[in-house]
XYZ file of C-alpha atoms in Angstrom:
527
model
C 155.165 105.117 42.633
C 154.774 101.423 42.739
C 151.160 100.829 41.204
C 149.047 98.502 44.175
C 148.974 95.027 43.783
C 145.138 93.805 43.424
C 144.738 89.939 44.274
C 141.259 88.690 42.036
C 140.644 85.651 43.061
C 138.502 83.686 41.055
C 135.847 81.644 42.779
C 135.102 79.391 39.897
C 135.324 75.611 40.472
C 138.866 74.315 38.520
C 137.378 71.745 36.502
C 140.912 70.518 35.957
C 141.719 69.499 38.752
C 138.609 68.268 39.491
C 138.226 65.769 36.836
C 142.100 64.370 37.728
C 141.324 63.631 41.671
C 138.961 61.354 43.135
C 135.686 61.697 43.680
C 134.371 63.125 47.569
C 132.762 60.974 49.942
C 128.849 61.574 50.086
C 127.219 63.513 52.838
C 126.311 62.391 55.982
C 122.429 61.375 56.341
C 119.767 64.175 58.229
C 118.371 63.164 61.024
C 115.082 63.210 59.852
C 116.481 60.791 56.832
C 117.636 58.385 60.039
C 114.036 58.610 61.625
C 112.589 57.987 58.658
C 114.114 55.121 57.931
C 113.465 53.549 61.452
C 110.063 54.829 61.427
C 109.354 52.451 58.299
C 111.432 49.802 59.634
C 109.453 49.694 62.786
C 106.001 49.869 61.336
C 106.677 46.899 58.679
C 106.680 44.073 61.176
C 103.964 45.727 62.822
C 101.571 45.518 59.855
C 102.469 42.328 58.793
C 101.945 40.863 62.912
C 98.733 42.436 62.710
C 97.231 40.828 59.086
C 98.305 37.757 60.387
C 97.106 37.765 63.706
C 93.594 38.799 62.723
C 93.364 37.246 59.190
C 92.907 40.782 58.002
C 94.046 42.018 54.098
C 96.861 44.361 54.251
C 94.460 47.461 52.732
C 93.027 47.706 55.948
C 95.714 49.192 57.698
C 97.355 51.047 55.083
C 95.769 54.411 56.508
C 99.022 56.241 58.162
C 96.448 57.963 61.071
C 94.452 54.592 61.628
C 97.805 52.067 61.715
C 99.781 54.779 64.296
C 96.618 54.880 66.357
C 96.122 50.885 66.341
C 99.946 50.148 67.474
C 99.264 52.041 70.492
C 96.085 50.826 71.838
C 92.810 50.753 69.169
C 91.027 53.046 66.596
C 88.124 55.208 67.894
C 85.251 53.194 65.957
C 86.273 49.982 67.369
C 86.351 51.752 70.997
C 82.731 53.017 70.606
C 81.591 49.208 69.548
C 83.375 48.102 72.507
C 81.500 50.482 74.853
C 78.560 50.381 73.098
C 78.419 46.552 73.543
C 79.139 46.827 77.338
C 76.301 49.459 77.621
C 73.824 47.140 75.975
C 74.497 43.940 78.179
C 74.865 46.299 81.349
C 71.507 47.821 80.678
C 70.198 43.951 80.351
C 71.322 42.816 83.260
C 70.409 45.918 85.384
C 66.755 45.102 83.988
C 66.826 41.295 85.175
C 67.954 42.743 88.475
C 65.242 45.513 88.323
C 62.446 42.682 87.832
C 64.165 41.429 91.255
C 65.209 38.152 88.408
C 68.622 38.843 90.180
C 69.934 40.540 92.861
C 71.834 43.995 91.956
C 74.788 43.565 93.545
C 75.761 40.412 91.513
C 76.433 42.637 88.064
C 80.376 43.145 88.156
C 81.057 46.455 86.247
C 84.049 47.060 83.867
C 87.433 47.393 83.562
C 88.478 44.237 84.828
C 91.850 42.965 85.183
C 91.654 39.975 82.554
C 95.417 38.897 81.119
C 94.647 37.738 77.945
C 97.599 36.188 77.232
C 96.067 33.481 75.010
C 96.847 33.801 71.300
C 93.049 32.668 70.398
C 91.994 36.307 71.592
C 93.196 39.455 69.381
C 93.569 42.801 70.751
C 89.846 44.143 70.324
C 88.545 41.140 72.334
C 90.896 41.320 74.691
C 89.766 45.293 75.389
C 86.081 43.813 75.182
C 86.430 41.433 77.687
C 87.801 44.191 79.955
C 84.679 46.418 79.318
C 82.120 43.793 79.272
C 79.722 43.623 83.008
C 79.858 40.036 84.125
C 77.303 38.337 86.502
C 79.052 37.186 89.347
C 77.105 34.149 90.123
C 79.484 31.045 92.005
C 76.211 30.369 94.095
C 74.707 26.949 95.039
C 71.629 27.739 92.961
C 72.966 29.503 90.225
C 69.804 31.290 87.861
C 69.938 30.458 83.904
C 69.771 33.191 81.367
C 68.475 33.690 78.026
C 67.149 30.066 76.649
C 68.214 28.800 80.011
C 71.563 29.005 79.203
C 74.067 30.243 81.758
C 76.061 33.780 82.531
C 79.412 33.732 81.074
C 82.248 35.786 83.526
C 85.545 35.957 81.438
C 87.272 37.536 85.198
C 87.130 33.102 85.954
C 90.509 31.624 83.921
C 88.669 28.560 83.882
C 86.015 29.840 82.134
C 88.019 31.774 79.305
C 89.413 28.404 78.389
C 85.722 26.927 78.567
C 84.094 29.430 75.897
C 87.314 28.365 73.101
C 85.007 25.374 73.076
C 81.346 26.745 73.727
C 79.570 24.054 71.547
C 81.641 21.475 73.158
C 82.473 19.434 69.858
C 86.686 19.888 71.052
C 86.777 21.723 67.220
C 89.200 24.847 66.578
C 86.161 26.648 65.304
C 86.430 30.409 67.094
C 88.371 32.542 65.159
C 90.240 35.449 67.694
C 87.680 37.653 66.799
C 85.226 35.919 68.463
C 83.732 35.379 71.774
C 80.705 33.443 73.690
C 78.138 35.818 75.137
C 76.802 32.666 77.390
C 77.297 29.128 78.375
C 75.717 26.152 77.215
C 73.174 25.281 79.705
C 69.599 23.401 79.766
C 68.712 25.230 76.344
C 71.923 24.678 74.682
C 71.656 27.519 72.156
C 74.877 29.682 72.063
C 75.426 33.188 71.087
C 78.719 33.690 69.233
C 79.585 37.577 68.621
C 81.978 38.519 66.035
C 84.182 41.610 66.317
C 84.583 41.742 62.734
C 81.218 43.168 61.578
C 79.929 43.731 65.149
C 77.940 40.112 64.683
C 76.094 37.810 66.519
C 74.987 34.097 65.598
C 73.308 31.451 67.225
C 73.785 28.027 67.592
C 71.749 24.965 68.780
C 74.496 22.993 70.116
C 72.177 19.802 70.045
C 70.557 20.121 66.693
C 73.089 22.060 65.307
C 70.976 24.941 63.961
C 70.282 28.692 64.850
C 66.308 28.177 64.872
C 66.032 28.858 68.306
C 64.871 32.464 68.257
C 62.693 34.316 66.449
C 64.666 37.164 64.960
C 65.259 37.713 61.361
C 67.097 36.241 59.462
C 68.257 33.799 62.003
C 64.784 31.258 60.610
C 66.144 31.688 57.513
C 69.068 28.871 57.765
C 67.716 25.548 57.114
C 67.800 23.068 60.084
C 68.415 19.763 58.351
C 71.435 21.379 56.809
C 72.795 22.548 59.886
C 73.016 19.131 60.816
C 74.755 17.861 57.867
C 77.486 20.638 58.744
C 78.090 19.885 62.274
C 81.232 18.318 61.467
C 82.184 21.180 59.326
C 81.825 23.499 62.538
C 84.134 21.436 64.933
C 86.643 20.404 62.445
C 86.106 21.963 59.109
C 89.119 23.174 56.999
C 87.116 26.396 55.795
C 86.015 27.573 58.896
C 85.933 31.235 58.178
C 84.012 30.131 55.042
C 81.266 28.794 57.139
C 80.731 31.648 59.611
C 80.550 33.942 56.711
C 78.128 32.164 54.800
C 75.867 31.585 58.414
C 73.386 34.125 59.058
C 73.683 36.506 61.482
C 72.304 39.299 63.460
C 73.821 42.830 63.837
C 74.828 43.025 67.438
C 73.332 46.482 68.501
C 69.801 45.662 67.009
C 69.568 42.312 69.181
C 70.857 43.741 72.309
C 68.539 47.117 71.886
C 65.754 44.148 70.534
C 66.128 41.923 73.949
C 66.202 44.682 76.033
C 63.055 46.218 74.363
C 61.102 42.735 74.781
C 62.056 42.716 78.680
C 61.129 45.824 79.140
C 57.895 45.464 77.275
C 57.242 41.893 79.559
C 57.192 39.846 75.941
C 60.695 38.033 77.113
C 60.444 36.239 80.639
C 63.796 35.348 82.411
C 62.145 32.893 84.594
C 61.522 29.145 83.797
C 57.975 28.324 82.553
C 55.698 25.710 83.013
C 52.569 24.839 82.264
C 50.631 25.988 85.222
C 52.766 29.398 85.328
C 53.843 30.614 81.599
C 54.809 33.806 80.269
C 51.810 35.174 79.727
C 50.925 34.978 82.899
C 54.063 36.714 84.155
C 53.829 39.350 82.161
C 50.467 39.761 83.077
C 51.466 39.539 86.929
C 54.357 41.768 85.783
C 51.969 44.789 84.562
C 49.696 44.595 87.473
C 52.582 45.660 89.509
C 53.354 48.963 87.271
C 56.735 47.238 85.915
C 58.397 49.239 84.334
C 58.318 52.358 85.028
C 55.907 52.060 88.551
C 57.332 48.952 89.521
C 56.555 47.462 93.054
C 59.613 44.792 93.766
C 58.088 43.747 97.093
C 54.750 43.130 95.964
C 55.569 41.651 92.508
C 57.605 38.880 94.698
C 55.540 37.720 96.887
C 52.641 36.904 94.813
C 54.848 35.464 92.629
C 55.660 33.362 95.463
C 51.841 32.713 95.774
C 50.921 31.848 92.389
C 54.129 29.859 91.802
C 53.105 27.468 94.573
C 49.431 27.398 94.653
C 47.086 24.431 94.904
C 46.402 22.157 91.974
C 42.964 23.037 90.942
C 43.061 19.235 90.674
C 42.785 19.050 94.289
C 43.109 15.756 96.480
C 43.012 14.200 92.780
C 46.018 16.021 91.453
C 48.262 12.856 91.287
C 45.226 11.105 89.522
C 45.122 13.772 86.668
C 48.737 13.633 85.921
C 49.105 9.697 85.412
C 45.808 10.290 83.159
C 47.629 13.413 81.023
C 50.863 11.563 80.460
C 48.599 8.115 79.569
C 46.818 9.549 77.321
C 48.651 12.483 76.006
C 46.376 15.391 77.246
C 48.435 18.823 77.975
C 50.590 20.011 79.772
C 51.931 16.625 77.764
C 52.472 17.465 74.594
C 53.516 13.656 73.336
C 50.773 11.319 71.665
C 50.869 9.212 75.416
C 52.423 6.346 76.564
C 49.654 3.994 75.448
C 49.540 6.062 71.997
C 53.467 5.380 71.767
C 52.819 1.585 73.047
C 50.391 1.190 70.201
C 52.322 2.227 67.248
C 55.241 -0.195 68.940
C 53.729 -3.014 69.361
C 51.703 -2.798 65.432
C 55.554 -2.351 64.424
C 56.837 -5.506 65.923
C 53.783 -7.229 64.983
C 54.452 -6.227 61.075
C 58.077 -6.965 61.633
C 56.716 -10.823 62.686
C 54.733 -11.024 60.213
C 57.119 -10.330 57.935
C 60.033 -12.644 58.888
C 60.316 -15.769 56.949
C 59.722 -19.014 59.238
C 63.688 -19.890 58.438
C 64.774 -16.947 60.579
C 63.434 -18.873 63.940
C 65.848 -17.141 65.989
C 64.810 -13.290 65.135
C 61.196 -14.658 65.211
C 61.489 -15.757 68.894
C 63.049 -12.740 69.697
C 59.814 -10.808 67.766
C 57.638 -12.931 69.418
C 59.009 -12.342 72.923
C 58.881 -8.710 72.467
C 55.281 -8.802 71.364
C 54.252 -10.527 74.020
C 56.002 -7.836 76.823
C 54.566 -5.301 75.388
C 51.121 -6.301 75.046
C 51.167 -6.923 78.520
C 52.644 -3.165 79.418
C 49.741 -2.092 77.433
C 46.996 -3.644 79.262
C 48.695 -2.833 82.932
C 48.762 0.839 81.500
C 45.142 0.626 80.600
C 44.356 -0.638 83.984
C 46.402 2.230 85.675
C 43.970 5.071 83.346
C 41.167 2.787 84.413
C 41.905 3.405 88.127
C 42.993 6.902 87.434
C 39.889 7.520 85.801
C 37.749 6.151 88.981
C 39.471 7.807 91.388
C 38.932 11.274 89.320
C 35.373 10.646 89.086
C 35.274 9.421 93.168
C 36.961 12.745 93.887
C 35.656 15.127 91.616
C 31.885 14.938 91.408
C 30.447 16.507 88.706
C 34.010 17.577 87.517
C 34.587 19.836 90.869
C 37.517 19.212 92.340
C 37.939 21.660 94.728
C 35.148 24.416 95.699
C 35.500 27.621 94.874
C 35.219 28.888 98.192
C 37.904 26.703 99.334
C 40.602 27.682 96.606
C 42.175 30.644 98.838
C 42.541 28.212 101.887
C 43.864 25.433 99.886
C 46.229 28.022 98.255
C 47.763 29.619 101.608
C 48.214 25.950 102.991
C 50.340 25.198 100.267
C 51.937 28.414 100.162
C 52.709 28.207 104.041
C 54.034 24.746 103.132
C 56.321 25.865 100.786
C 58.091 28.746 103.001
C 58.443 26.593 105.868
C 60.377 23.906 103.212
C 63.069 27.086 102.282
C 63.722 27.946 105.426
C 64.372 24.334 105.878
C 66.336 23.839 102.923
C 68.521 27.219 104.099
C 69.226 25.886 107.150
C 69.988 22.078 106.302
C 72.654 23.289 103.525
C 73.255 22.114 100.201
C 74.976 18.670 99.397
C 78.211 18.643 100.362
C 80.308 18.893 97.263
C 77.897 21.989 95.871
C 78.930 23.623 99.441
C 82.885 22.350 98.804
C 83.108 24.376 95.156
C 81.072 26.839 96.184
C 83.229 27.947 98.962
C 86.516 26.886 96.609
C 84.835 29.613 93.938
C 82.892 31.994 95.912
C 84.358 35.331 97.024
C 83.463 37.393 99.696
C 81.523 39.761 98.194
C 79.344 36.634 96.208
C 79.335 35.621 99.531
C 77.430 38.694 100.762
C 75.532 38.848 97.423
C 73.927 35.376 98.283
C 72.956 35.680 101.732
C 71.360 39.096 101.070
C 69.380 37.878 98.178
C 68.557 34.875 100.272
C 67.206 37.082 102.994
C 65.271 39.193 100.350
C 63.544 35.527 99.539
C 62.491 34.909 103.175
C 60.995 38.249 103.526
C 59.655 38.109 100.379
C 57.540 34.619 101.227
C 57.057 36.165 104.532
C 54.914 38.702 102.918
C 53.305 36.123 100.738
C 52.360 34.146 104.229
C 51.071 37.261 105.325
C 49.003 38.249 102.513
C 47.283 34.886 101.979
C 46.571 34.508 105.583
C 44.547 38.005 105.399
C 42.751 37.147 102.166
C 41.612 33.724 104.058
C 40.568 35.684 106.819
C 38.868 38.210 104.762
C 36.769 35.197 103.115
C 35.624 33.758 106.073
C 37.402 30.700 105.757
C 39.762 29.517 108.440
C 42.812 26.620 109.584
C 39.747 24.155 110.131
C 38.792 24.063 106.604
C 42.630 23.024 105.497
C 42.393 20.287 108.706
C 38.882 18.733 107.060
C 40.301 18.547 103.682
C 43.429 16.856 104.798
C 41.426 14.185 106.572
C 39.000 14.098 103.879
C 42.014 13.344 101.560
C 43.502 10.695 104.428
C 39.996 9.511 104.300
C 39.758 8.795 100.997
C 43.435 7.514 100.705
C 42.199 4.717 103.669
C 39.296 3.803 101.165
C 41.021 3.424 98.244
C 43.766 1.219 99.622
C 40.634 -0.934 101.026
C 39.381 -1.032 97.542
C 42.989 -1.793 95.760
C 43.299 1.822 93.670
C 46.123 2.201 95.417
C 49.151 0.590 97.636
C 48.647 0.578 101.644
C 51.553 -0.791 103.446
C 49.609 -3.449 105.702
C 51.725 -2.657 109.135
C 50.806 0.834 108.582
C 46.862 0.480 108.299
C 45.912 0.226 111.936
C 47.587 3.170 112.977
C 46.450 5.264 109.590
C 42.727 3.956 110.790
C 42.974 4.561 114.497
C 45.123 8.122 113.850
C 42.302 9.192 111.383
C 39.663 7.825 113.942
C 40.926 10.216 117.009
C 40.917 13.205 114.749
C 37.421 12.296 112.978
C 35.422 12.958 116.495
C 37.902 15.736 117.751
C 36.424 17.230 114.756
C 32.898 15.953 115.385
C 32.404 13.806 112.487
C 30.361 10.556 112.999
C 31.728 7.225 112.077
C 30.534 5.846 108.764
C-alpha cells in the first residue's frame, strides 16, 4: 500500500529570495497619521497669526486645551474679565440713573452687533465691546461723565474710529488690546483699559499726566515728566515700552472703588460750583435716604430749588462779583485782575528800566505799554471803588437781604427759572444741534429724551409747588417779591442819576414815570 503523501510546508520567510528581489513599497498611512498631520498643519498658522496679532510670546499659547479653545471663540478667564467688566460699568451707570443723574432707559445693554472689522482691535476687545452697556445719549444737551468727560458708545462707527485717537495727538499709540472707557470732554482726562493685565490708566490729555484722580498709585507718576513724554505717547517708537512703565490701576478695584464712592455720595456726577458743591449734594443726597431709601421725586425738585436760589448777595449780587474777580476773593481763586495788573505793569517797568537808551525802538514800545496799562489799572480801581459803594448803599450793615425775605426771594427765582425751561423746550435748540440730532438720534433716544424732559417739568413743577407753600407757610406773600423788584428798579434809577452805573438817556423817562405808577399803586410816597 502506497504510504500517504504529507505536504509540510514551511512557513519560514526564504531569505534567499528575499535578499535577490527588490525591496516592497511602504504601507499606506492610518488615518489617524493623515489627521494628525493636518491637525498640526492647521494649528501652525494659527499660533503664529495670533503672536503676531496681539504682540504675545509664543509660550502663551503653547497649552494644547487653552490654544483649541482660543481658535474657536476665547478661553474661560478672559470671558469672566469680559463679563465682569460689563457688570461693573452696568452697575455704574444703573446708579447715575438711580440718583435720577440720567434717565434709565438711556443704558443700552449687551450683546450688541458691533463688526469689528478694524485690525487695531484683537479678538478679546472685539467680544468686550459686544458685552460692554453703552449710554445712548445723541441728545441736544448731552450730560458729561466722570471728570466731565463724555460717554463713549462703540454701537456709533464714527465713534470707534474716534477712540483710536482718544488724546487727539493723531499718534498710533493704542495697542489692539486697548480701548477708551470715555471721551475727551471739558475735563480732558482719559481712561485707557488694557486687556492685557485687566488695566486701566489715566491720562490728562492737556497736561499730559495721570494726576487727575486720587487713587493709588496713579499720584505716583511725576507731572513735569509726563510732559516731557508727550511726544513719546503720540509718536514714540517704544510705545509698548511706555505703557508698561506708566502706572496703572487694576480694573476691577477702580470700577468696584467708583461705584463704592457713588454709592457712599463721596463722588458727585453733577457739575459743581461754588454756590452748590459736592458737599452739599451729598448732603442733599442723604437727606433724601439715597441709597437704599431713596426719594427720586423729592431729591429733584429741591435740587431744582437750591440750584437756582437767590444770591444771598441780593439786589447787589452783580456788585459782589466785579469786587471777587477785582480783587481775587473766592469763588475766584486767581490773585485778581488788579493783583495780575500789578505784577505786569512792575515787569514792563523793570524791562524799561533795563533797556539801554540805544534800543529807542523797544523802549517806545515799553513805554507805550506802560502807559496802557497804568491806565487799565486805575479804571479797574475806579470800577472796585463803585462796586464797593454800591455794596455798602445796598447792604447796610453787611445785610443784603433779610432773613425773612430769603424764602420769597428764593421761590421768585425758582418760578423764574421753570418758566425759562419751558421756554427753552418749546423755542427749540439752534438749528444745527436740532439738524445732527435728528441725523443721530433714534427712535427710542427719541423717546428717552422727551420722557426725561417731561420728568424735568414735573420735577420743577413740584419745586414751584413746594416753595410756594413754604412762602405761604412764612407769612410772606407775591407783594414782598413786587417791593423788592421796585426797590431794586429804585435803586438802579438812583445810581444811574449818580453815574455808578450806565442809563440809556431815551429810556429814563419811561423807567421814572413806569416806576412812578407802580410806587403809589403800592402806596409808597414820593421821595
Amino acid at each position: 500500500m502506497p504510504s500517504a503523501r504529507v505536504d509540510k510546508r514551511d512557513n519560514s520567510p526564504d531569505t534567499s529570495s528575499q535578499s535577490n528581489s527588490e525591496p516592497s513599497p511602504p504601507a499606506p498611512p492610518t488615518t489617524w497619521r493623515v489627521s494628525h498631520i493636518l491637525i498640526v498643519a492647521f494649528l501652525i498658522p494659527i499660533v503664529i497669526l495670533q503672536c503676531w496679532k496681539q504682540g504675545q510670546h509664543l509660550y502663551h499659547y503653547l497649552d494644547i486645551p487653552t490654544l483649541w479653545l482660543r481658535v474657536n471663540g476665547i478661553v474661560p478667564e478672559e470671558k469672566a474679565q469680559i463679563d465682569e467688566l460689563a457688570s461693573l460699568l452696568d452697575q455704574i451707570y444703573s446708579t447715575l440713573a438711580n440718583m435720577t443723574y440720567l434717565p434709565s432707559s438711556s443704558i443700552k445693554r449687551g450683546p450688541h452687533s458691533i463688526k469689528t472689522t478694524n485690525a487695531a482691535y484683537n479678538s478679546q476687545i472685539s467680544q468686550l465691546l459686544s458685552a460692554l452697556p453703552y449710554i445712548d445719549q445723541p441728545l441736544p444737551d448731552k450730560e458729561p461723565w466722570l471728570f466731565e468727560t463724555d460717554f463713549v458708545d462703540y454701537t456709533d462707527p464714527k465713534e470707534r474710529e474716534d477712540t483710536r485717537d482718544p488724546l487727539l495727538c493723531e499718534g498710533q499709540y493704542m495697542t489692539p488690546s486697548m480701548i477708551a472707557l470715555n471721551s475727551i470732554g471739558v475735563g480732558w482726562s482719559v481712561l485707557i483699559y488694557d486687556f492685557e493685565g485687566n488695566k486701566i490708566r489715566m491720562i490728562n490729555a492737556l497736561e499730559w499726566s495721570n494726576s487727575a484722580l486720587d487713587w493709588q498709585p496713579l499720584l505716583d507718576f511725576d507731572r513735569v515728566e509726563a510732559r516731557k513724554r508727550r511726544d513719546m505717547i503720540c509718536h514714540g517708537d517704544d510705545i509698548r515700552q511706555f505703557w508698561e512703565d506708566l502706572p496703572y490701576i487694576e480694573a476691577p478695584f477702580f470700577l468696584r472703588d467708583l461705584l463704592q464712592r457713588y454709592r457712599d455720595g463721596d463722588m458727585i456726577p453733577w457739575t459743581t460750583t461754588p454756590e452748590m458743591d459736592a458737599k452739599a449734594y451729598k448732603n442733599l443726597l442723604l437727606q433724601h435716604g439715597w441709597p437704599d431709601t431713596f426719594n427720586a421725586d423729592r431729591f429733584r425738585a429741591n435740587l431744582f430749588r437750591l440750584q437756582n436760589r437767590a444770591s444771598p448777595h441780593g439786589n447787589a449780587k452783580a456788585a459782589h462779583s466785579l469786587a471777587a474777580e477785582l480783587e481775587g476773593k473766592p469763588p475766584f481763586t486767581s490773585p485778581g485782575l488788579i493783583a495780575n495788573l500789578k505784577q505786569h505793569l512792575l515787569d514792563t517797568f523793570t524791562q524799561l528800566s533795563t533797556t539801554p537808551e540805544s534800543d529807542s525802538e523797544t523802549k517806545l514800545q515799553l513805554s507805550f505799554q506802560h502807559e496802557r496799562l497804568s491806565l487799565d489799572l486805575a479804571r479797574r480801581y475806579d470800577e472796585l471803588h463803585a462796586a464797593k459803594t454800591l455794596i455798602a448803599r445796598l447792604c447796610p450793615a453787611g445785610v443784603c437781604v433779610k432773613p425773612e425775605d430769603v424764602a420769597s426771594r428764593n421761590c421768585l427765582n425758582v418760578k423764574k427759572e421753570h418758566a425759562e425751561l419751558v421756554a427753552r423746550f418749546q423755542r427749540g435748540y439752534p438749528e444745527e444741534t436740532e439738524c445732527h440730532w435728528r441725523e443721530t438720534a433714534t427712535k427710542r433716544s427719541r423717546r428717552t429724551f422727551l420722557g426725561w424732559r417731561r420728568k424735568q417739568f414735573w420735577w420743577a413743577g413740584l419745586a414751584v409747588r413746594e416753595c410756594e407753600k413754604d412762602v405761604r407757610a412764612e407769612g410772606n406773600g407775591v407783594d414782598l417779591d413786587e417791593r423788592q423788584r421796585m426797590e431794586e428798579e429804585r435803586m438802579s434809577l438812583r445810581d444811574c442819576e449818580s453815574g455808578l452805573a450806565g442809563c440809556p438817556p431815551k429810556k429814563l423817562p419811561l423807567l421814572l414815570s413806569t416806576a412812578g405808577s407802580k410806587r403809589r399803586s403800592l402806596g409808597w410816597s414820593r421821595r
